[in-house]
Amino acid sequence: MEIFGLGIGTFRFGLFAAIFLIMAIAETLMPRRERRHTRQRRWFVNLGMMLLDFLAVSAVTFVIPITAIIAALWASAHGWGLLNMVEWPVWLEWLIAIVVLDWVIWAQHLATHKIPILWRIHRVHHSDVEMDASTAVRFHPLEIVFSVFVKVAAILLLGPAALAVVVFEALVNGSALFNHANFNMPHALDALVRRLFVTPDMHRVHHSVHVSETDSNYGFFLSIWDQMFGTYVAQPRDGHDRMAIGLNEWQDDRPTRLGWAFLLPFRNPSASASASGSRSRGKGSASARE
Ligand SMILES: [Zn+2]
């Protein structure tokens, strides 16, 4: 399959590099928050994690040749999934595909916060002590491999067109780079955009050290799910300038080390908890954990 005459891999990487560059320039020209850690160390970790993700997914798909696109092509050839069983207008099938897949990603993100073993893996993303476009690719390889299987399962049930899957992935990845970026979006524009899409100010709430805020705003692309399911928090209670980003237990420079971040899922949070309190999940109420 080709997009604009490019292979899928080249198209994806080119789009990522272009959006990342635009966001990095926007962050430099109009930063939202003052930077407390150098970009070099964090970028090394976050982009290094992306490289490890690429290697892990390549290794897994070498053994089990299943990707989102292969699953969509297979579902289409074998008549699997709702959209392969109906004859609806193409625009409607594409709209359903993008909206439903976005809900699946939202629900998966919610699950990674609520299920302790998944939170161990997902907290690698949250351990970043600053937030910028590079945070969007800071995911542990285990989480990325897990999300491939979730997406494949959803595609086999839904049966979207393979091209709709490519477009959906480009939208979600582009949106993640945008809403993790540390740039100052005019308030009026933010208010307008977030009615439908996740903005940087909306997603920054999700990276707060306060658990009640971390457990909110799970969307990566559409903002409607958080508004619909009551997980929407409009602004951080400490304000965007003063709020602490990351995890309470690790507010030092350990998250800026690649080896540390890679081993974080296997670390016991209570052993490293600071005096400010542990955030063990799955036990007690949000208020008891803060
Ligand atoms: Zn999260």
PDB file of C-alpha atoms and ligand atoms in Angstrom, residues 109 113 122 126 206, ligand 1:
ATOM      1  CA  HIS A 109      -5.857   4.522  27.963  1.00  0.00           C
ATOM      2  CA  HIS A 113      -4.724   3.838  34.550  1.00  0.00           C
ATOM      3  CA  HIS A 122       1.956   3.230  31.342  1.00  0.00           C
ATOM      4  CA  HIS A 126       3.762   9.773  32.966  1.00  0.00           C
ATOM      5  CA  HIS A 206      -3.540  14.550  32.552  1.00  0.00           C
TER       6      HIS A 206
HETATM    7 ZN    ZN B   1      -2.142   8.380  30.889  1.00  0.00          ZN
END
